[in-house]
Amino acid sequence: MPHTIAIVTGGGTGIGRATCLALAERGVTVAVNYSRSRAEAEEVAQLIRRSGGRAIAIQADVSRDNEVRGMVNRLEEQFGTVDWLVNNASITRHLPLEDLEAATEEVWDELFGVNVKGMFYCARAVAPIMRKNGRGAIVNLGSIAGSTGSGSSLPYAVSKAAVHGLTKSLARALAPHIRVNCIVPGAVPTRWWAGREEQMKKLAPKLLLQHLAAPEDIAQSICATLELEAMTGQIITVDGGQTL
């Protein structure tokens, strides 16, 4: 796909970083979006360029519609189009599930602002370009928390359930030319699990596959989903059998 242009939100770290590198290996030009992780995003873009690929780091807080539109406009001006969007940027708060008082209005607003509205803003901003091209693909990053109701916090789990619903609604709204799917990872060793490595070690042998998915595994799933032209509106779980 030598002329494909992709945006990966939250592309400087974790699954986003792995996805940027995997897309670049496929010849895709990558816009590595970041909100605060500028150094990490610049490093990813430089890694891609040093390997002979094309990439830029670009700042935008996805929870702010005007910043998202500005980012997409800049990319269209620079590259002429946007073909793929990976809605990866997400945040959480680690709060006991049973502590309902900890789920304050601020926490709800912050998590939904990035995890749900941010994905919608990005999809809305790229949709006119993809429609004009007559093709396009979007992959949202969900979580098994959105399927099981358990996770780092109650608002996080609910926000990811909303992402799964958003995927289906966008698939309907943007058909027939824009495909929208959702990859749903289980536990993945990223900086989110910093300080809880022992917990991950205990979890891995309990999985059907007896090992955790790496960020690179999720990235390969995202790339394959972007390329599959006969699929839309699907919620695809990649968790080593964690939720079976």
Rosetta silent file (secondary structure, phi, psi, omega in degrees, C-alpha in Angstrom):
SEQUENCE: MPHTIAIVTGGGTGIGRATCLALAERGVTVAVNYSRSRAEAEEVAQLIRRSGGRAIAIQADVSRDNEVRGMVNRLEEQFGTVDWLVNNASITRHLPLEDLEAATEEVWDELFGVNVKGMFYCARAVAPIMRKNGRGAIVNLGSIAGSTGSGSSLPYAVSKAAVHGLTKSLARALAPHIRVNCIVPGAVPTRWWAGREEQMKKLAPKLLLQHLAAPEDIAQSICATLELEAMTGQIITVDGGQTL
SCORE:     score description
SCORE:     0.000 S_00000001
   1 L     0.000   66.445 -170.285    0.000    0.000    0.000 S_00000001
   2 L   -66.019  -22.008 -175.053    2.655    2.574   -1.018 S_00000001
   3 L  -110.996   11.626 -179.385    0.303    5.562   -1.187 S_00000001
   4 L   -79.144  134.992  177.582   -1.851    4.891    1.869 S_00000001
   5 E  -112.798  126.236 -177.079   -1.911    7.635    4.523 S_00000001
   6 E  -126.459  142.186  169.878   -2.857    6.608    8.076 S_00000001
   7 E  -104.465  131.756  172.363   -3.430    8.478   11.326 S_00000001
   8 E  -120.052  111.011  179.609   -2.709    6.615   14.558 S_00000001
   9 L   -78.154  145.501 -174.319   -3.919    8.512   17.617 S_00000001
  10 L    59.778   41.406 -170.591   -1.817    8.028   20.729 S_00000001
  11 L   -84.180    0.157 -175.043    0.860    6.706   18.398 S_00000001
  12 L   -86.256  -18.727 -173.531    3.904    7.391   20.553 S_00000001
  13 L  -139.678  161.580  170.112    3.567    4.576   23.078 S_00000001
  14 H    55.381 -132.191 -178.860    2.291    1.043   23.635 S_00000001
  15 H   -63.041  -37.342  178.950   -0.136   -0.388   21.096 S_00000001
  16 H   -61.222  -44.588  178.805   -0.132    2.886   19.144 S_00000001
  17 H   -61.323  -48.798 -179.990    3.640    2.796   18.725 S_00000001
  18 H   -59.935  -36.533  179.951    3.591   -0.848   17.615 S_00000001
  19 H   -69.082  -42.325  177.123    0.808   -0.038   15.130 S_00000001
  20 H   -57.603  -46.019 -178.587    2.725    2.886   13.620 S_00000001
  21 H   -66.892  -39.584  179.515    5.776    0.666   13.078 S_00000001
  22 H   -66.591  -40.313  177.841    3.699   -2.193   11.638 S_00000001
  23 H   -65.076  -42.269 -179.942    1.920    0.135    9.209 S_00000001
  24 H   -61.322  -36.865  177.545    5.236    1.650    8.108 S_00000001
  25 H   -62.244  -25.220  178.018    6.556   -1.850    7.373 S_00000001
  26 L   -88.941    5.757  178.405    3.640   -2.185    4.962 S_00000001
  27 L    86.612   10.828 -179.656    4.658    0.997    3.132 S_00000001
  28 L   -81.205  139.251  170.509    1.994    3.193    4.751 S_00000001
  29 E   -80.507  127.059 -169.505    2.750    6.862    5.447 S_00000001
  30 E  -115.328  128.615  169.249    2.028    7.338    9.144 S_00000001
  31 E   -97.522  110.820 -176.428    0.869   10.400   11.076 S_00000001
  32 E   -89.727   98.283 -178.272    1.897    9.692   14.670 S_00000001
  33 E   -80.014  146.027  173.270   -0.591   11.656   16.758 S_00000001
  34 E  -147.474  156.899  173.186    0.128   12.638   20.344 S_00000001
  35 L  -102.047  -56.295  179.876   -1.403   14.848   22.983 S_00000001
  36 L  -119.943  -21.991 -173.769    1.412   15.147   25.544 S_00000001
  37 L   -84.548   61.841 -175.394    3.940   12.420   24.600 S_00000001
  38 H   -63.915  -46.686 -177.220    5.812   14.550   22.078 S_00000001
  39 H   -59.563  -43.322 -179.465    9.257   13.000   22.601 S_00000001
  40 H   -65.503  -42.201  179.376    7.897    9.479   22.183 S_00000001
  41 H   -65.434  -42.358  177.868    5.911   10.373   19.047 S_00000001
  42 H   -62.100  -38.080  179.655    8.918   12.127   17.485 S_00000001
  43 H   -63.878  -42.859  178.907   11.040    9.057   18.242 S_00000001
  44 H   -62.323  -46.150  179.659    8.545    6.761   16.466 S_00000001
  45 H   -61.223  -40.239  178.745    8.427    9.053   13.427 S_00000001
  46 H   -66.983  -39.595  176.984   12.231    9.184   13.314 S_00000001
  47 H   -58.080  -43.854 -179.369   12.490    5.398   13.587 S_00000001
  48 H   -65.368  -45.379 -178.941   10.188    5.044   10.595 S_00000001
  49 H   -64.827  -38.798  179.534   12.059    7.641    8.541 S_00000001
  50 H   -65.602  -24.843  178.579   15.440    6.067    9.356 S_00000001
  51 L   -88.972    5.913  177.491   14.069    2.765    8.041 S_00000001
  52 L    94.153    4.606  179.224   13.160    4.428    4.744 S_00000001
  53 L   -93.071 -176.411  178.930    9.490    5.073    5.494 S_00000001
  54 L  -119.631  130.071  179.873    7.455    8.261    5.699 S_00000001
  55 E  -161.347  150.119  170.716    6.082    9.566    8.978 S_00000001
  56 E  -135.423  150.947  170.549    5.413   12.747   10.904 S_00000001
  57 E   -94.147  136.429 -176.095    4.526   13.396   14.540 S_00000001
  58 E  -141.112  130.020 -175.478    1.502   15.649   14.911 S_00000001
  59 E   -88.925  136.786  169.725   -0.038   17.115   18.059 S_00000001
  60 L  -170.516  132.168  171.447   -3.763   17.187   18.817 S_00000001
  61 L   -82.606  112.230 -172.017   -5.807   16.518   21.924 S_00000001
  62 L   -66.446  -17.171  178.873   -8.476   14.204   20.508 S_00000001
  63 L   -78.404   -3.416  179.703  -10.986   15.331   23.120 S_00000001
  64 L  -114.134  110.028 -173.643  -10.974   18.785   21.478 S_00000001
  65 H   -56.884  -40.527 -178.005  -12.867   18.848   18.195 S_00000001
  66 H   -65.547  -35.211  178.202  -11.116   21.978   16.890 S_00000001
  67 H   -70.123  -38.251  178.057   -7.673   20.400   17.426 S_00000001
  68 H   -63.265  -47.670  179.518   -8.754   17.200   15.671 S_00000001
  69 H   -62.118  -38.799  177.567  -10.099   19.118   12.674 S_00000001
  70 H   -62.841  -42.247  178.222   -6.906   21.179   12.547 S_00000001
  71 H   -61.299  -47.337 -177.631   -4.779   18.015   12.540 S_00000001
  72 H   -66.419  -40.010  177.402   -6.789   16.406    9.743 S_00000001
  73 H   -61.112  -42.326  179.955   -6.767   19.607    7.666 S_00000001
  74 H   -63.819  -42.111  179.692   -2.995   19.844    8.007 S_00000001
  75 H   -66.057  -39.364  178.070   -2.534   16.228    6.953 S_00000001
  76 H   -64.449  -40.053  177.745   -4.805   16.663    3.935 S_00000001
  77 H   -63.793  -40.531 -175.381   -2.819   19.730    2.901 S_00000001
  78 H   -78.188  -41.296 -172.920    0.501   17.915    3.306 S_00000001
  79 H  -112.344  -10.180  176.993   -0.370   14.479    1.892 S_00000001
  80 L    88.528  -14.017 -176.527   -3.521   15.155   -0.143 S_00000001
  81 L  -166.319  171.103  165.625   -5.639   12.569    1.634 S_00000001
  82 L  -137.486  123.333 -175.112   -6.253   10.390    4.684 S_00000001
  83 L  -101.375  -39.523 -175.390   -7.060    6.742    3.966 S_00000001
  84 E  -129.130  147.292  174.669   -6.966    4.999    7.337 S_00000001
  85 E  -131.242  127.192  172.028   -7.638    6.029   10.929 S_00000001
  86 E  -110.574  107.251  179.998   -6.614    4.046   14.002 S_00000001
  87 E   -83.842   83.171 -175.168   -8.503    5.432   17.006 S_00000001
  88 L  -101.110  -29.322 -174.093   -6.070    4.221   19.640 S_00000001
  89 L   -57.148  124.427  179.405   -5.775    7.150   22.073 S_00000001
  90 L  -150.994  155.821  175.794   -7.345    6.235   25.403 S_00000001
  91 L  -134.715  165.043  175.920   -6.932    7.078   29.062 S_00000001
  92 L  -147.014  170.143  166.743   -7.997    5.543   32.353 S_00000001
  93 L  -127.890  134.553  179.171   -8.086    6.089   36.094 S_00000001
  94 L   -87.511  103.291 -176.491   -7.311    3.170   38.395 S_00000001
  95 L  -133.236  139.945  176.790  -10.246    3.133   40.809 S_00000001
  96 L   -58.639  133.003 -175.550  -11.824    0.265   42.805 S_00000001
  97 L   -58.799  -36.561 -175.501  -14.907   -0.890   40.913 S_00000001
  98 L   -80.494   -9.773 -179.176  -17.045   -0.941   44.049 S_00000001
  99 L   -87.043   82.919 -175.943  -16.086    2.628   45.062 S_00000001
 100 H   -64.923  -31.008 -179.537  -18.884    4.479   43.307 S_00000001
 101 H   -67.141  -24.242  178.957  -17.988    7.778   44.987 S_00000001
 102 H   -71.699  -21.198  179.479  -14.576    7.679   43.294 S_00000001
 103 L   -82.906   73.686 -175.945  -16.307    7.864   39.907 S_00000001
 104 L   -76.205  168.278  177.046  -16.648   11.629   40.047 S_00000001
 105 H   -58.103  -38.581  179.788  -18.072   13.880   37.366 S_00000001
 106 H   -62.138  -43.294  179.584  -14.518   14.910   36.487 S_00000001
 107 H   -64.012  -47.133  177.703  -13.467   11.283   35.948 S_00000001
 108 H   -56.702  -47.842 -176.914  -16.511   10.530   33.785 S_00000001
 109 H   -64.665  -41.390 -178.308  -15.982   13.663   31.690 S_00000001
 110 H   -65.390  -47.760 -176.933  -12.248   13.055   31.249 S_00000001
 111 H   -69.514  -41.832  178.608  -12.551    9.413   30.224 S_00000001
 112 H   -70.504  -31.319  179.220  -15.533    9.913   27.927 S_00000001
 113 H   -59.895  -43.218  179.971  -13.917   13.018   26.442 S_00000001
 114 H   -86.749  -52.406 -168.188  -10.926   11.036   25.169 S_00000001
 115 H   -72.563  -29.082 -176.063  -12.161    7.459   24.890 S_00000001
 116 H  -115.265  -61.434 -179.226  -15.543    8.061   23.255 S_00000001
 117 H   -61.894  -37.763  179.274  -15.981   11.628   22.028 S_00000001
 118 H   -59.712  -42.454  178.588  -12.345   11.685   20.879 S_00000001
 119 H   -66.548  -38.908  177.349  -12.873    8.655   18.656 S_00000001
 120 H   -64.756  -45.746 -179.485  -16.052   10.185   17.270 S_00000001
 121 H   -58.142  -43.418 -179.257  -14.361   13.538   16.578 S_00000001
 122 H   -65.176  -43.718  178.703  -11.535   11.824   14.693 S_00000001
 123 H   -62.566  -43.224 -179.394  -13.929    9.689   12.640 S_00000001
 124 H   -63.877  -36.839 -177.210  -16.088   12.724   11.838 S_00000001
 125 H   -69.942  -36.513 -178.021  -13.062   14.757   10.750 S_00000001
 126 H   -86.631  -18.051 -174.058  -11.717   12.140    8.312 S_00000001
 127 H   -55.965  -44.999 -179.334  -15.102   11.023    6.955 S_00000001
 128 H   -61.233  -36.638  179.307  -15.489   13.752    4.269 S_00000001
 129 H   -67.187  -46.790 -179.317  -12.041   12.950    2.847 S_00000001
 130 H   -64.934  -39.420  177.691  -12.697    9.211    2.785 S_00000001
 131 H   -62.524  -41.929  179.150  -16.149    9.723    1.273 S_00000001
 132 H   -61.582  -36.877  179.046  -14.631   11.899   -1.445 S_00000001
 133 H   -76.186  -18.765 -176.714  -12.124    9.119   -2.169 S_00000001
 134 L    78.021   13.257  178.693  -14.886    6.496   -2.198 S_00000001
 135 L  -164.476  156.857  177.387  -12.954    4.354    0.285 S_00000001
 136 E   169.679  162.121  179.726  -11.511    4.364    3.768 S_00000001
 137 E  -144.708  140.812  178.418  -11.120    2.309    6.921 S_00000001
 138 E  -128.399  133.909  171.738  -11.306    3.075   10.629 S_00000001
 139 E  -121.735  122.737  174.586  -10.291    0.808   13.504 S_00000001
 140 E   -95.296  147.895  176.423  -11.309    1.740   17.036 S_00000001
 141 E   -99.605  112.744  175.391   -9.533    0.274   20.065 S_00000001
 142 L   -93.848 -149.520  178.082  -11.959   -1.217   22.531 S_00000001
 143 L  -166.633  150.253  174.908  -11.185   -3.357   25.562 S_00000001
 144 L   -63.526  -19.638  174.994  -12.425   -6.539   27.161 S_00000001
 145 H   -58.607  -33.828  178.845  -13.400   -4.209   30.026 S_00000001
 146 H   -73.374  -16.896  178.324  -16.179   -3.004   27.745 S_00000001
 147 H   -96.733  -36.731 -174.469  -17.405   -6.578   27.321 S_00000001
 148 H   -94.212  -22.203 -176.206  -16.985   -7.896   30.866 S_00000001
 149 L    84.320   -0.822  179.263  -17.818   -4.737   32.847 S_00000001
 150 L  -116.058  148.875 -179.970  -14.636   -5.133   34.886 S_00000001
 151 L   172.158 -156.630 -175.452  -11.409   -3.223   34.467 S_00000001
 152 L   -66.432  -26.097  174.274   -9.252   -0.417   35.804 S_00000001
 153 L  -164.179  161.844  178.812  -12.340    1.577   36.769 S_00000001
 154 H   -63.771  -47.745  178.644  -16.087    1.596   36.261 S_00000001
 155 H   -60.773  -34.241  178.075  -16.065    4.695   34.012 S_00000001
 156 H   -64.746  -48.268 -179.718  -13.300    3.138   31.904 S_00000001
 157 H   -58.909  -42.423 -179.633  -15.251   -0.100   31.391 S_00000001
 158 H   -68.009  -37.067  179.129  -18.377    1.855   30.463 S_00000001
 159 H   -64.467  -36.704 -179.977  -16.414    4.095   28.080 S_00000001
 160 H   -75.053  -31.851  171.839  -15.074    1.046   26.255 S_00000001
 161 H   -62.248  -37.017  177.387  -18.552   -0.473   26.020 S_00000001
 162 H   -66.094  -36.141  177.112  -19.518    2.824   24.401 S_00000001
 163 H   -62.205  -40.705  178.515  -16.629    2.454   21.926 S_00000001
 164 H   -62.393  -41.792  176.963  -18.004   -0.935   20.901 S_00000001
 165 H   -68.347  -39.789  177.710  -21.406    0.663   20.312 S_00000001
 166 H   -58.889  -39.763  179.745  -19.861    3.639   18.530 S_00000001
 167 H   -57.797  -46.995 -178.017  -18.147    1.237   16.138 S_00000001
 168 H   -67.624  -39.904 -179.678  -21.451   -0.320   15.061 S_00000001
 169 H   -67.591  -41.934  178.362  -23.190    3.044   14.718 S_00000001
 170 H   -66.511  -36.146  177.963  -20.339    4.532   12.676 S_00000001
 171 H   -58.763  -40.160  177.487  -20.261    1.417   10.470 S_00000001
 172 H   -70.659  -44.799 -174.578  -23.889    2.101    9.604 S_00000001
 173 H   -67.498  -31.173 -172.777  -23.456    5.858    9.261 S_00000001
 174 H  -103.972   -1.458  175.698  -20.384    5.678    7.023 S_00000001
 175 L   -65.874  154.704    5.382  -21.335    2.729    4.780 S_00000001
 176 L   -94.743   -5.484 -169.329  -20.854    1.757    2.020 S_00000001
 177 L   -92.980  -21.852 -177.731  -17.454    3.326    1.367 S_00000001
 178 E  -114.050  122.284  179.675  -15.921    3.585    4.857 S_00000001
 179 E   -92.364  137.798 -179.541  -15.399    0.434    6.916 S_00000001
 180 E  -132.078  119.799  179.120  -15.407    0.728   10.718 S_00000001
 181 E  -133.628  171.952 -175.785  -14.325   -2.099   13.008 S_00000001
 182 E  -134.630  127.572  171.962  -13.102   -2.500   16.579 S_00000001
 183 E   -97.513  131.980 -174.694  -10.182   -4.478   17.983 S_00000001
 184 E  -117.456   95.476  179.328  -10.720   -5.515   21.607 S_00000001
 185 E   -77.131  153.861  164.925   -7.479   -6.378   23.428 S_00000001
 186 L   -89.033 -148.413  178.298   -7.228   -8.221   26.704 S_00000001
 187 L   -66.864  128.095  179.593   -4.337   -7.560   29.072 S_00000001
 188 L  -131.121  130.510 -178.751   -1.335   -6.254   27.131 S_00000001
 189 L   -70.268   94.564  174.917    2.015   -5.388   28.760 S_00000001
 190 L  -128.218 -176.768 -177.038    2.226   -1.624   28.265 S_00000001
 191 H   -65.289  -15.639  175.754    3.036    1.260   30.591 S_00000001
 192 H   -60.746  -27.071 -176.644   -0.565    1.083   31.894 S_00000001
 193 H   -96.824   10.639  179.519    0.513   -1.993   33.844 S_00000001
 194 L   -57.099  130.369 -178.736    3.599   -0.340   35.364 S_00000001
 195 L    88.424   -7.456 -179.404    3.907   -1.427   38.985 S_00000001
 196 L  -124.638   31.778 -177.872    1.572   -4.388   38.472 S_00000001
 197 H   -61.546  -36.435  179.843    3.961   -6.725   36.661 S_00000001
 198 H   -62.967  -37.422  177.740    3.428   -9.488   39.233 S_00000001
 199 H   -62.056  -40.129  179.164   -0.304   -9.386   38.543 S_00000001
 200 H   -68.006  -39.965  179.655    0.376   -9.878   34.831 S_00000001
 201 H   -61.322  -37.171  179.022    2.738  -12.775   35.513 S_00000001
 202 H   -72.191  -31.179 -177.906    0.004  -14.523   37.499 S_00000001
 203 H   -73.767  -41.422 -171.499   -2.588  -13.888   34.786 S_00000001
 204 H   -52.076  -48.943 -177.839   -0.600  -15.214   31.814 S_00000001
 205 H   -66.060  -17.493 -178.578   -0.602  -18.959   32.744 S_00000001
 206 H   -82.939  -14.224  179.470   -4.380  -18.828   33.282 S_00000001
 207 L   -73.713  153.671  178.283   -5.077  -17.813   29.683 S_00000001
 208 L   -57.927  -39.466 -179.989   -5.965  -20.515   27.170 S_00000001
 209 L   -87.824   -5.093  174.327   -2.847  -19.633   25.170 S_00000001
 210 L    61.375   22.646  171.404   -0.845  -19.234   28.420 S_00000001
 211 L  -155.456  151.643  179.427    0.778  -15.987   27.348 S_00000001
 212 L   -79.166  149.214  172.286   -0.267  -12.366   27.066 S_00000001
 213 L   -70.402  136.704  175.005   -0.646  -10.649   23.719 S_00000001
 214 L   -85.869  160.679  175.068    2.181   -8.201   23.048 S_00000001
 215 H   -51.843  -35.290 -179.654    1.534   -4.722   21.608 S_00000001
 216 H   -66.309  -32.319  176.711    2.907   -6.079   18.315 S_00000001
 217 H   -65.618  -43.706  178.928    0.218   -8.804   18.275 S_00000001
 218 H   -65.988  -39.124  179.211   -2.528   -6.210   18.630 S_00000001
 219 H   -60.379  -41.656  179.128   -0.854   -4.070   15.964 S_00000001
 220 H   -64.715  -36.573  177.016   -0.920   -6.965   13.495 S_00000001
 221 H   -64.893  -40.689  178.571   -4.628   -7.455   14.213 S_00000001
 222 H   -63.165  -46.556 -179.149   -5.271   -3.762   13.568 S_00000001
 223 H   -62.056  -43.921  179.738   -3.377   -3.839   10.269 S_00000001
 224 H   -62.017  -39.300 -179.792   -5.193   -6.959    9.087 S_00000001
 225 H   -68.152  -39.256  176.493   -8.548   -5.383    9.958 S_00000001
 226 H   -60.077  -34.761 -174.538   -7.713   -2.184    8.071 S_00000001
 227 H   -84.451  -19.302 -176.301   -6.910   -4.271    4.994 S_00000001
 228 L   -76.870  110.264 -171.856  -10.004   -6.529    5.081 S_00000001
 229 L   -87.260   -4.027 -178.298  -12.387   -4.977    2.579 S_00000001
 230 L  -108.847   18.997 -174.426  -15.381   -7.259    3.217 S_00000001
 231 L  -133.313  133.207  172.998  -15.818   -6.515    6.917 S_00000001
 232 L  -153.003  153.753  177.404  -17.450   -3.674    8.840 S_00000001
 233 L    74.130   16.469 -174.123  -19.155   -3.151   12.190 S_00000001
 234 L   -98.711  143.855  177.378  -17.285   -6.027   13.826 S_00000001
 235 E  -108.781  107.058 -169.317  -16.015   -6.246   17.406 S_00000001
 236 E  -110.121  114.763 -177.199  -12.941   -8.487   17.270 S_00000001
 237 E   -89.699  130.369  178.749  -11.505   -9.779   20.541 S_00000001
 238 E  -128.280   87.756 -170.612   -7.757  -10.504   20.719 S_00000001
 239 L  -138.665   15.765  178.551   -7.147  -11.679   24.289 S_00000001
 240 L    64.679   18.506 -178.488   -5.528  -15.114   24.258 S_00000001
 241 L    86.877   13.791 -176.116   -8.790  -16.640   25.436 S_00000001
 242 L   -59.358  -36.311 -174.494   -8.966  -14.439   28.537 S_00000001
 243 L   -97.345    3.895  177.283  -12.721  -13.883   28.306 S_00000001
 244 L   -79.527    0.000    0.000  -13.733  -17.457   27.399 S_00000001
